[in-house]
Amino acid sequence: AVRIVFVSGTAVAHMIFSHVFYFDWARATGVIDGGPLGFMTWSIPVIVGSLAYDCVIGRGAAGAIRKLTVWSIGLMVFGYAISCLTAILSHANQLETAGTIWAWLARPPLLPPAGPIDMWTMSQQTGSVSYQLFGAGFSLAVYVLFVWLSDVRGLEWGLLRTLGQNALAAYIIHGLVIDCIHPFVPKDSPLWYIAIGFGVFFAITWWILKYLEKRGYYLRL
């Protein structure tokens, strides 16, 4: 309950700040990942992850799937509904001329917005609440899939095990590898060259993690 109250409070506070000044400032200065106040909304996926952990530990893998699925759908629907406020507010005074119901809805998630961008729009740059809610729900859906495949069905793939068991190390290492590969892959590269660059980047990252795995070295919180 404390975590839910906290994350709800930070989300509301972020929306208030965005309305008063923060959204315009963030867009004007070109921040990334929410900027200085991004921690207020990035707390959403962090708290959702901690609640998902509690659910799996308390109910077991098989018993947690249904509840996690409901949470996932609810978060994605809620996040998308908030993103629709842009269209809803712009058409609020044009009920008879708004056309079809689609004019009142935002574009489907994972697609770039078609209309104006404001504090309700899903945006990683500003770390909007709608983006974080939908992202948390989507991530939870992916997690549910792996819980069902791995913990319930017993399936395992060595490649993903190597990445998953040392995820924090992978997060740090992959950034360093990217810095080494990036100068050799300019922005105007053709698709085949980009694919090769990604393959080299992934292979190096995986090899380092495999080396750590064989020797039992893990970086964890």
XYZ file of C-alpha atoms in Angstrom, residues 17-184:
168
model
C 4.560 20.139 -12.677
C 4.243 19.303 -16.381
C 1.086 21.381 -16.660
C 2.583 24.358 -14.827
C 5.990 24.521 -16.500
C 7.947 21.289 -16.824
C 6.647 19.905 -20.130
C 7.401 23.090 -22.065
C 10.806 23.392 -20.413
C 11.715 19.754 -21.117
C 10.739 20.027 -24.773
C 12.600 23.302 -25.197
C 15.819 22.069 -23.618
C 15.744 18.639 -25.301
C 16.120 16.470 -22.196
C 16.128 12.686 -22.447
C 14.455 10.062 -20.272
C 12.407 12.657 -18.413
C 15.211 15.002 -17.462
C 15.753 16.151 -13.861
C 12.222 15.178 -12.778
C 12.229 11.913 -14.695
C 12.705 9.939 -11.479
C 9.117 10.818 -10.542
C 7.633 8.751 -13.366
C 10.406 6.169 -13.766
C 9.336 5.084 -10.300
C 6.257 3.575 -12.009
C 8.015 0.616 -13.710
C 10.282 0.179 -10.673
C 7.345 -0.114 -8.253
C 5.357 -2.299 -10.664
C 8.371 -4.601 -10.913
C 8.628 -4.871 -7.135
C 4.905 -5.686 -6.878
C 5.264 -8.314 -9.599
C 8.100 -9.878 -7.624
C 5.946 -10.001 -4.493
C 3.115 -11.586 -6.465
C 5.302 -14.366 -7.892
C 6.959 -15.067 -4.545
C 3.644 -15.114 -2.719
C 1.541 -17.051 -5.228
C 4.118 -19.073 -7.103
C 4.748 -18.800 -10.840
C 1.599 -20.558 -11.998
C -0.613 -18.841 -9.443
C 0.661 -15.372 -10.299
C 0.070 -15.488 -14.048
C -3.609 -14.521 -13.982
C -3.138 -11.599 -11.599
C -0.088 -10.303 -13.452
C -1.984 -10.529 -16.738
C -4.829 -8.438 -15.321
C -2.339 -5.863 -14.022
C -0.620 -5.788 -17.405
C -3.816 -5.165 -19.360
C -5.033 -2.605 -16.841
C -1.802 -0.600 -16.948
C -1.663 -0.588 -20.744
C -5.302 0.453 -21.070
C -4.876 3.158 -18.423
C -1.716 4.503 -20.058
C -3.336 4.582 -23.486
C -6.462 6.232 -22.087
C -4.362 9.044 -20.627
C -2.622 9.527 -23.973
C -6.046 9.982 -25.582
C -6.629 13.123 -23.518
C -4.784 15.109 -26.192
C -7.417 14.274 -28.810
C -10.306 14.367 -26.335
C -9.467 17.848 -25.085
C -8.885 19.180 -28.597
C -12.306 17.909 -29.720
C -14.194 18.691 -26.526
C -15.910 21.672 -28.115
C -16.413 20.031 -31.516
C -18.642 17.071 -30.690
C -20.775 17.370 -33.825
C -17.860 17.981 -36.192
C -15.329 15.572 -34.748
C -16.155 12.839 -37.245
C -15.716 9.208 -36.211
C -14.773 7.962 -32.768
C -11.193 7.523 -34.011
C -10.806 11.286 -33.990
C -11.162 11.141 -30.208
C -8.427 8.543 -29.764
C -4.662 8.692 -29.850
C -2.775 6.615 -32.397
C -2.043 3.057 -31.224
C 0.949 2.753 -28.889
C 4.390 2.145 -30.436
C 3.442 4.426 -33.367
C 4.508 8.079 -33.534
C 1.723 10.527 -32.615
C -0.197 11.977 -35.562
C -1.326 15.189 -33.900
C 0.121 17.709 -31.482
C 2.407 16.560 -28.675
C 1.579 17.635 -25.151
C 1.996 16.411 -21.575
C -0.499 13.554 -22.174
C 1.344 12.112 -25.175
C 3.422 8.977 -24.671
C 6.974 10.336 -24.677
C 10.228 8.871 -23.452
C 11.865 12.269 -23.818
C 9.641 13.845 -21.161
C 8.975 10.608 -19.274
C 5.234 11.200 -19.455
C 2.918 9.296 -17.133
C 1.058 7.737 -20.074
C 4.334 6.426 -21.502
C 5.470 4.950 -18.191
C 2.131 3.308 -17.425
C 1.833 1.711 -20.846
C 5.499 0.734 -20.822
C 5.175 -0.877 -17.399
C 2.116 -2.818 -18.540
C 3.798 -3.941 -21.756
C 6.913 -5.029 -19.873
C 4.733 -6.938 -17.444
C 3.064 -8.738 -20.364
C 6.469 -9.823 -21.666
C 7.422 -10.946 -18.156
C 4.230 -13.006 -17.858
C 5.084 -14.729 -21.141
C 8.517 -15.733 -19.834
C 7.116 -16.821 -16.457
C 4.741 -19.141 -18.297
C 7.377 -20.452 -20.723
C 10.265 -20.817 -18.270
C 8.833 -21.298 -14.780
C 5.626 -23.134 -15.679
C 6.528 -24.975 -18.887
C 10.191 -25.463 -17.959
C 11.641 -24.154 -21.217
C 15.146 -22.710 -21.179
C 17.415 -21.086 -23.762
C 21.071 -20.719 -22.871
C 21.426 -17.422 -24.718
C 18.728 -15.734 -22.658
C 19.930 -17.406 -19.450
C 23.374 -15.882 -19.922
C 21.879 -12.430 -20.441
C 19.254 -12.714 -17.714
C 21.415 -14.050 -14.904
C 23.838 -11.157 -15.210
C 21.489 -8.426 -16.430
C 23.118 -5.578 -14.504
C 26.545 -6.453 -15.877
C 25.018 -6.742 -19.353
C 23.496 -3.282 -18.987
C 26.875 -1.754 -18.160
C 28.922 -3.770 -20.649
C 26.625 -3.275 -23.634
C 26.993 0.504 -23.375
C 30.777 0.232 -23.481
C 30.626 -2.106 -26.472
C 28.253 0.253 -28.283
C 30.751 3.095 -27.834
C 33.404 0.942 -29.511
C 31.214 -0.188 -32.442
C 29.329 3.049 -33.070
C 32.168 4.920 -34.864
C 32.264 2.173 -37.511
